[in-house]
Coordinates of C-alpha atoms and ligand atoms in Angstrom, one line a residue:
M1 CA 120.0 94.2 73.1
Q2 CA 119.3 90.4 73.4
S3 CA 116.7 88.7 71.5
F4 CA 113.3 88.3 73.1
T5 CA 109.7 87.0 72.8
Y6 CA 107.4 89.0 74.8
D7 CA 103.9 87.9 75.7
Y8 CA 101.6 89.3 78.4
P9 CA 98.7 87.4 79.4
V10 CA 97.7 89.2 82.8
K11 CA 94.5 91.3 82.2
N12 CA 94.7 94.3 84.5
Y13 CA 91.8 96.1 85.6
F14 CA 93.0 99.6 87.3
G15 CA 91.3 102.3 89.0
A16 CA 88.3 103.1 91.0
G17 CA 85.6 100.2 91.0
A18 CA 88.4 97.9 89.6
V19 CA 87.5 95.0 92.0
E20 CA 83.8 95.2 91.1
Q21 CA 84.6 95.5 87.4
A22 CA 86.9 92.6 87.4
L23 CA 84.6 90.3 89.4
A24 CA 81.8 90.9 87.4
A25 CA 83.7 90.3 84.0
E26 CA 85.6 87.2 85.4
M27 CA 83.3 85.5 87.7
P28 CA 81.6 83.4 84.8
R29 CA 84.9 82.1 83.9
M30 CA 86.0 81.1 87.3
G31 CA 84.0 77.9 87.9
S32 CA 81.8 77.1 91.0
V33 CA 84.3 76.5 93.9
V34 CA 86.6 79.6 94.6
M35 CA 89.4 79.4 97.4
L36 CA 89.5 83.2 98.9
A37 CA 93.0 83.3 100.0
Y38 CA 94.5 86.4 102.2
G39 CA 96.6 87.3 105.1
G40 CA 96.1 88.1 108.7
G41 CA 92.9 90.1 108.7
S42 CA 93.7 93.6 107.1
V43 CA 91.2 92.8 104.3
K44 CA 88.5 92.0 106.9
R45 CA 89.2 95.1 108.6
A46 CA 89.2 97.4 105.3
G47 CA 85.7 95.7 104.1
V48 CA 87.3 94.2 101.1
Y49 CA 86.6 90.7 102.2
D50 CA 82.7 91.2 102.9
K51 CA 82.3 92.9 99.3
V52 CA 84.2 90.0 97.6
V53 CA 82.5 87.4 99.4
E54 CA 78.9 88.9 98.7
A55 CA 79.8 89.1 94.8
L56 CA 80.9 85.6 94.9
K57 CA 78.0 84.2 96.8
G58 CA 75.7 86.3 94.9
A59 CA 77.0 84.6 91.8
G60 CA 76.3 81.2 93.3
K61 CA 80.0 80.3 94.1
T62 CA 81.1 78.0 96.9
V63 CA 83.7 80.2 98.8
V64 CA 86.5 78.0 100.4
D65 CA 88.2 80.3 102.8
F66 CA 92.0 80.2 103.3
A67 CA 93.3 82.6 105.9
G68 CA 96.5 83.5 107.6
I69 CA 99.1 83.8 104.9
M70 CA 101.9 85.6 106.7
P71 CA 104.4 88.2 105.3
N72 CA 107.2 86.2 103.8
P73 CA 105.0 83.2 103.4
T74 CA 106.4 79.8 104.4
Y75 CA 106.6 76.5 102.3
E76 CA 104.5 74.9 105.0
K77 CA 101.5 77.3 104.5
C78 CA 101.8 76.8 100.5
L79 CA 101.5 73.0 101.2
E80 CA 98.6 73.7 103.6
G81 CA 96.8 75.5 101.1
A82 CA 97.4 73.2 98.1
A83 CA 96.1 70.4 100.2
L84 CA 92.9 72.5 100.9
A85 CA 92.5 73.4 97.2
R86 CA 92.6 69.6 96.5
H87 CA 90.4 68.4 99.2
E88 CA 87.8 71.0 98.1
H89 CA 88.0 70.7 94.4
V90 CA 88.9 74.4 94.0
D91 CA 88.5 75.7 90.4
F92 CA 89.9 79.2 91.1
V93 CA 92.3 80.8 93.6
L94 CA 91.3 84.3 94.2
A95 CA 94.3 86.1 96.2
V96 CA 93.5 89.2 98.0
G97 CA 96.5 91.2 99.6
G98 CA 100.1 92.1 98.9
G99 CA 103.2 90.0 97.6
S100 CA 103.0 87.5 100.3
V101 CA 99.5 86.4 99.4
F102 CA 100.1 86.3 95.9
D103 CA 103.4 84.4 96.0
C104 CA 101.9 81.9 98.3
C105 CA 98.8 81.3 95.9
K106 CA 101.1 80.9 92.9
V107 CA 102.5 77.8 94.5
I108 CA 99.3 76.6 95.9
S109 CA 98.1 76.8 92.5
A110 CA 100.7 74.7 90.9
Q111 CA 101.1 72.3 93.9
A112 CA 97.4 71.4 94.0
K113 CA 98.0 70.1 90.3
L114 CA 101.2 68.3 91.0
S115 CA 101.6 64.8 92.4
E116 CA 105.1 65.4 93.6
D117 CA 106.4 67.7 95.9
I118 CA 107.0 71.0 94.2
D119 CA 110.3 72.0 96.0
H120 CA 111.7 68.7 94.9
Y121 CA 110.2 69.0 91.4
E122 CA 111.6 72.3 90.8
H123 CA 115.0 72.6 92.8
V124 CA 116.1 69.0 92.7
Q125 CA 114.6 67.7 89.5
G126 CA 115.0 71.0 87.7
K127 CA 111.5 70.8 86.3
V128 CA 108.9 73.7 85.9
P129 CA 105.2 73.0 86.5
T130 CA 102.9 73.5 83.5
E131 CA 99.5 73.0 85.1
F132 CA 97.5 75.3 87.5
I133 CA 94.5 76.0 89.1
P134 CA 93.5 79.5 87.3
M135 CA 94.3 82.4 89.6
G136 CA 93.3 86.1 90.1
C137 CA 94.8 88.8 92.2
I138 CA 93.2 91.6 94.1
V139 CA 95.9 94.1 95.3
T140 CA 95.4 95.8 98.5
L141 CA 99.2 96.7 98.9
S142 CA 101.4 97.5 96.1
G143 CA 105.3 97.5 95.7
T144 CA 106.2 93.8 94.9
G145 CA 104.3 93.7 91.7
A146 CA 103.9 90.1 92.5
E147 CA 100.5 90.1 90.6
Q148 CA 102.1 90.7 87.2
N149 CA 104.4 87.7 87.2
N150 CA 104.7 83.9 87.9
G151 CA 107.7 84.0 90.3
A152 CA 107.0 83.3 93.9
V153 CA 109.4 84.1 96.9
I154 CA 108.9 81.4 99.7
T155 CA 110.6 80.7 102.7
N156 CA 111.9 77.2 103.8
E157 CA 111.9 77.6 107.5
A158 CA 113.4 74.2 107.9
T159 CA 116.4 74.8 105.7
H160 CA 116.7 78.7 106.0
V161 CA 116.2 79.4 102.5
K162 CA 114.1 82.1 101.1
G163 CA 114.1 81.3 97.3
P164 CA 112.3 81.4 94.1
F165 CA 109.5 79.1 92.9
V166 CA 108.0 79.2 89.4
G167 CA 104.1 79.2 90.2
A168 CA 100.9 80.2 88.4
L169 CA 100.5 83.6 86.6
A170 CA 97.2 85.3 87.3
D171 CA 94.6 85.4 84.6
W172 CA 93.9 88.9 85.9
A173 CA 94.7 91.3 88.5
A174 CA 92.4 94.2 89.9
L175 CA 94.2 97.2 91.1
D176 CA 92.2 99.7 92.8
P177 CA 94.7 102.1 94.5
A178 CA 92.1 103.4 97.0
L179 CA 92.3 100.0 98.6
T180 CA 96.1 100.9 99.6
L181 CA 94.9 103.8 101.6
T182 CA 94.6 101.6 105.1
V183 CA 98.1 100.4 104.5
P184 CA 100.3 101.8 107.4
H185 CA 102.6 104.5 106.1
A186 CA 105.9 102.8 106.6
Q187 CA 104.7 99.7 105.0
F188 CA 103.4 101.4 102.0
M189 CA 106.8 103.3 101.7
S190 CA 108.7 99.9 102.1
G191 CA 106.5 98.5 99.0
A192 CA 107.3 101.9 97.0
Y193 CA 111.1 101.3 97.7
D194 CA 110.7 97.8 96.6
T195 CA 109.5 99.0 93.2
L196 CA 112.4 101.5 93.1
S197 CA 114.7 98.5 93.8
H198 CA 113.2 96.2 91.0
C199 CA 114.0 99.2 88.6
M200 CA 117.6 99.7 89.8
E201 CA 118.1 95.8 89.7
S202 CA 116.7 95.6 86.0
F203 CA 118.8 98.6 85.2
F204 CA 122.1 97.5 86.3
G205 CA 122.2 94.3 84.2
T206 CA 123.4 93.8 80.7
P207 CA 123.5 95.5 78.1
R208 CA 125.3 98.3 80.1
E209 CA 124.9 100.9 77.5
A210 CA 121.8 103.2 76.8
N211 CA 118.9 101.4 75.5
V212 CA 115.1 102.0 75.1
T213 CA 114.1 99.6 77.9
D214 CA 116.6 101.3 80.3
D215 CA 115.1 104.8 79.2
M216 CA 111.7 103.7 80.2
N217 CA 113.0 102.4 83.3
L218 CA 114.7 105.6 84.3
A219 CA 111.6 107.5 83.8
I220 CA 109.9 105.1 86.3
Q221 CA 112.6 105.7 88.9
R222 CA 112.1 109.4 88.5
N223 CA 108.2 109.0 88.8
V224 CA 108.5 106.6 92.1
I225 CA 110.8 108.9 93.7
R226 CA 108.7 111.9 93.0
N227 CA 105.3 110.3 94.3
M228 CA 107.2 108.9 97.4
R229 CA 108.1 112.5 98.2
V230 CA 104.3 113.4 97.7
I231 CA 103.1 110.5 100.0
A232 CA 105.8 111.4 102.7
A233 CA 104.3 114.7 103.0
D234 CA 100.7 113.7 102.2
D235 CA 100.2 110.0 103.2
Q236 CA 96.6 109.9 102.0
N237 CA 97.2 111.4 98.6
L238 CA 95.4 109.1 96.3
E239 CA 96.9 110.4 92.9
A240 CA 100.4 109.4 94.2
R241 CA 99.1 106.1 95.4
S242 CA 97.7 105.6 92.0
E243 CA 101.0 106.3 90.4
L244 CA 102.9 104.2 92.7
V245 CA 100.5 101.3 92.3
Y246 CA 101.1 101.4 88.5
D247 CA 104.7 101.8 89.0
S248 CA 104.8 98.8 90.9
A249 CA 103.0 96.7 88.1
M250 CA 105.5 98.2 85.4
A251 CA 108.5 97.2 87.3
E252 CA 107.5 93.7 87.4
N253 CA 105.5 92.9 84.4
G254 CA 108.5 92.1 82.5
M255 CA 108.7 95.5 80.3
L256 CA 111.9 96.7 82.3
K257 CA 113.6 93.3 81.6
I258 CA 113.0 93.1 77.9
G259 CA 116.3 92.7 75.8
K260 CA 118.3 92.6 79.2
V261 CA 120.1 90.0 81.6
T262 CA 118.9 91.7 85.0
D263 CA 121.0 92.1 88.1
F264 CA 118.8 91.3 91.4
Q265 CA 121.9 90.9 93.4
A266 CA 120.5 93.1 96.2
H267 CA 117.3 91.0 96.2
M268 CA 119.4 87.8 96.6
I269 CA 121.2 89.2 99.6
Q270 CA 118.0 90.5 101.1
H271 CA 115.8 87.4 100.6
Q272 CA 118.7 85.3 102.7
Y273 CA 118.9 88.1 105.2
G274 CA 115.1 88.0 105.5
A275 CA 115.3 83.8 105.7
Y276 CA 117.4 84.2 108.8
T277 CA 115.6 87.3 110.4
H278 CA 112.2 87.4 109.3
T279 CA 112.4 91.0 108.6
N280 CA 110.5 93.4 106.0
H281 CA 111.7 93.0 102.3
G282 CA 111.5 96.7 101.5
F283 CA 113.4 97.8 104.6
G284 CA 116.2 95.3 104.1
L285 CA 116.6 96.4 100.4
A286 CA 116.6 100.1 101.7
V287 CA 119.6 99.2 103.9
I288 CA 121.5 96.9 101.3
H289 CA 121.4 98.9 98.2
P290 CA 123.6 101.7 98.9
A291 CA 126.4 99.5 100.4
L292 CA 126.2 97.2 97.7
Y293 CA 126.3 99.8 94.9
R294 CA 129.6 101.2 96.7
H295 CA 131.2 98.1 95.9
L296 CA 129.9 97.7 92.4
A297 CA 130.1 101.1 91.0
P298 CA 134.1 101.0 90.3
E299 CA 133.2 98.1 88.0
A300 CA 130.7 99.7 85.7
P301 CA 131.3 103.7 86.3
A302 CA 129.6 104.8 83.1
Q303 CA 126.5 102.9 83.7
F304 CA 126.4 103.9 87.4
A305 CA 127.1 107.6 86.4
R306 CA 124.0 107.7 83.8
W307 CA 121.8 106.4 86.6
A308 CA 123.1 109.0 89.0
R309 CA 123.1 111.7 86.6
E310 CA 119.3 111.0 84.9
V311 CA 117.7 109.9 88.3
W312 CA 119.4 112.0 90.9
G313 CA 120.7 114.9 89.0
A314 CA 124.5 114.1 89.8
T315 CA 126.6 116.8 88.1
A316 CA 130.4 115.5 88.7
E317 CA 131.9 115.2 85.2
D318 CA 134.1 112.2 86.3
D319 CA 131.9 109.0 85.9
L320 CA 132.9 107.4 89.3
A321 CA 132.3 110.8 91.1
A322 CA 128.9 111.1 89.5
A323 CA 128.2 107.5 90.4
R324 CA 129.2 108.2 94.0
E325 CA 126.9 111.3 94.0
G326 CA 124.0 109.1 92.9
I327 CA 124.6 106.4 95.5
D328 CA 124.9 109.1 98.4
A329 CA 121.6 110.7 97.0
L330 CA 119.9 107.4 97.1
Q331 CA 120.9 106.9 100.7
A332 CA 120.0 110.5 101.8
F333 CA 116.5 109.7 100.0
T334 CA 116.2 106.7 102.0
A335 CA 116.6 108.4 105.2
E336 CA 114.3 111.4 103.9
M337 CA 111.5 108.7 103.3
G338 CA 111.8 107.6 106.9
L339 CA 113.1 104.2 105.7
P340 CA 115.9 102.6 107.5
T341 CA 119.5 103.1 106.4
T342 CA 121.1 100.6 108.9
F343 CA 120.2 97.2 110.3
A344 CA 120.3 99.0 113.8
E345 CA 117.4 101.2 112.7
M346 CA 115.5 98.0 111.6
E347 CA 116.4 96.7 115.0
S348 CA 117.3 93.3 113.4
D349 CA 120.1 90.7 114.0
A350 CA 123.2 91.8 112.6
S351 CA 125.6 89.6 114.6
D352 CA 128.8 88.3 112.9
D353 CA 127.1 84.8 112.7
T354 CA 124.1 85.7 111.1
L355 CA 125.6 87.7 108.5
R356 CA 128.3 85.1 107.8
K357 CA 125.3 82.8 107.1
V358 CA 123.6 85.3 104.8
A359 CA 126.8 85.8 102.9
D360 CA 127.4 82.2 102.4
T361 CA 124.0 81.3 101.3
A362 CA 123.0 84.1 99.0
I363 CA 122.5 83.4 95.3
L364 CA 124.9 84.9 93.1
T365 CA 123.5 86.6 90.0
G366 CA 124.7 86.5 86.5
G367 CA 123.5 90.0 85.6
C368 CA 125.7 91.6 88.5
V369 CA 128.7 93.8 87.1
K370 CA 130.8 91.7 89.5
K371 CA 130.7 87.9 90.7
L372 CA 131.0 88.6 94.3
E373 CA 133.1 86.7 96.7
R374 CA 131.2 85.3 99.8
D375 CA 133.9 87.4 101.8
E376 CA 132.8 90.6 100.0
I377 CA 129.2 90.0 100.6
F378 CA 129.9 89.6 104.4
Q379 CA 132.1 92.9 104.4
I380 CA 128.8 94.5 102.7
L381 CA 126.7 93.3 105.1
T382 CA 128.9 94.5 107.9
E383 CA 128.8 98.0 106.3
C384 CA 125.0 97.9 106.7
R385 CA 125.3 97.5 110.3
Ligands
NZQ1 O1 98.5 90.0 106.7 P1 97.4 91.3 106.7 O2 96.6 91.5 107.8 O3 96.7 91.3 105.3 O4 98.5 92.4 106.6 C1 99.5 92.8 105.5 C2 100.9 92.6 106.0 O5 101.0 92.5 107.4 C3 99.5 94.3 105.5 N1 98.5 94.8 104.6 C4 98.2 94.2 103.1 N2 97.4 95.1 102.5 C5 96.7 96.1 103.4 C6 97.7 95.8 104.7 N3 97.4 96.7 105.8 C7 96.3 97.5 105.7 N4 95.7 97.7 104.5 C8 95.8 97.0 103.5 N5 95.2 97.2 102.4 O6 100.9 94.5 104.9 C9 101.7 93.5 105.6 C10 102.7 93.2 104.5 O7 102.2 92.4 103.5 P2 103.1 91.6 102.4 O8 102.2 91.0 101.5 O9 103.9 90.7 103.3 O10 103.8 92.8 101.8 P3 104.5 92.9 100.4 O11 103.5 93.2 99.2 O12 105.5 93.9 100.4 O13 105.0 91.5 100.0 C11 106.3 90.9 100.6 C12 106.7 89.5 100.0 O14 106.7 89.6 98.6 C13 108.1 89.0 98.0 C14 108.9 89.3 99.3 O15 110.1 88.7 99.3 C15 108.0 89.1 100.4 O16 108.0 87.7 100.9 N6 108.5 89.4 97.0 C16 107.7 89.0 95.7 C17 108.0 89.2 94.6 C18 107.4 88.7 93.4 N7 106.8 87.6 93.3 O17 107.4 89.2 92.2 C19 109.1 90.3 94.2 C20 109.6 91.2 95.4 O18 111.0 91.3 95.0 C21 109.6 90.3 96.7 O19 110.8 89.5 96.8
ZN2 ZN1 111.4 93.1 95.8

């Protein structure tokens, strides 16, 4: 196991009434001007927006509205939010939504305190922001676990890069699973698959031998799979949604990365596929994982076999055969959950030209069992068609 320091400052309010509880406890520390940031309108239709505005205004806050954060948020949108936050002297950013709203707000909160352009600051100068407008998250869609960490994934439309930024870490997060009941079935399953993907990507790093972090990880994977099956049969099952909301948080709060160098190669390929096609994150992962793992399993058969046996009940004695059983089970599960297994099912662009650009620009990760060549990534992507 690697040496580590683990510090976890995000306060989580979980369960029925979490939003009211969080606001009551946190509002005294939120300053007087609160930016209320959200997406395309689901929060208004579900009534969350009115409830939050009423609480903020009741506490005497000035509310600065920042609407229209799109799925796969753009760098332009982050800059727009930061300019507004500066202009209105915002004291606190309250992000209401899913991963896209949280990620955009993490960067808004950092950029508002920075005199330089944050893209240049982080990606050219190699620096990391240290000052932020404090931030809180109200989760209406689970899966990314983005409310639990300071990483943001932002699409730069000009350069076709969907890449990582270091942004603010929320002071607190409110997770009331009932708020996810209005999320369309396919979107909720996409998020749940994203959680499973985060677990797998954390598992397939180093060390590759059994360890306590991975044992917790495998338990969470089994939990995600079990509860996705419940939701597949009974979409509004609140108990299963609750489990999946907590799984989502557990997969990205750092616990499953303790003592590990993680993989995240599937994510890096999906992010670039998303940058060129503007497609759904979880759907892309569902398509890419099995194809990628068929290429990786021969490099670490024992590690893949352990995952296949403990998560999918693979029975083959030979490690590589068991690994392949697990990958087949993953793909069959994807189809069983109604998630896409090919780019064709996603109805997304899979031309040679696009796949070549994705292959040539995807970040190569250090924790991956194999340093992939660009041609092999292109080959993997063609197998996703
Ligand atoms: O925009 P609105 O109208 O709010 O609708 C949203 C959006 O269309 C809708 N939605 C959210 N809550 C809802 C709801 N609809 C009905 N009822 C509700 N309660 O869901 C749609 C998708 O929202 P989005 O936030 O885009 O989805 P998700 O949470 O899956 O986030 C995806 C983004 O997060 C990034 C992805 O790359 C992608 O850009 N990720 C962030 C990570 C992180 N920071 O840790 C990790 C992930 O690996 C991921 O890369
Ligand atoms: Zn993800």
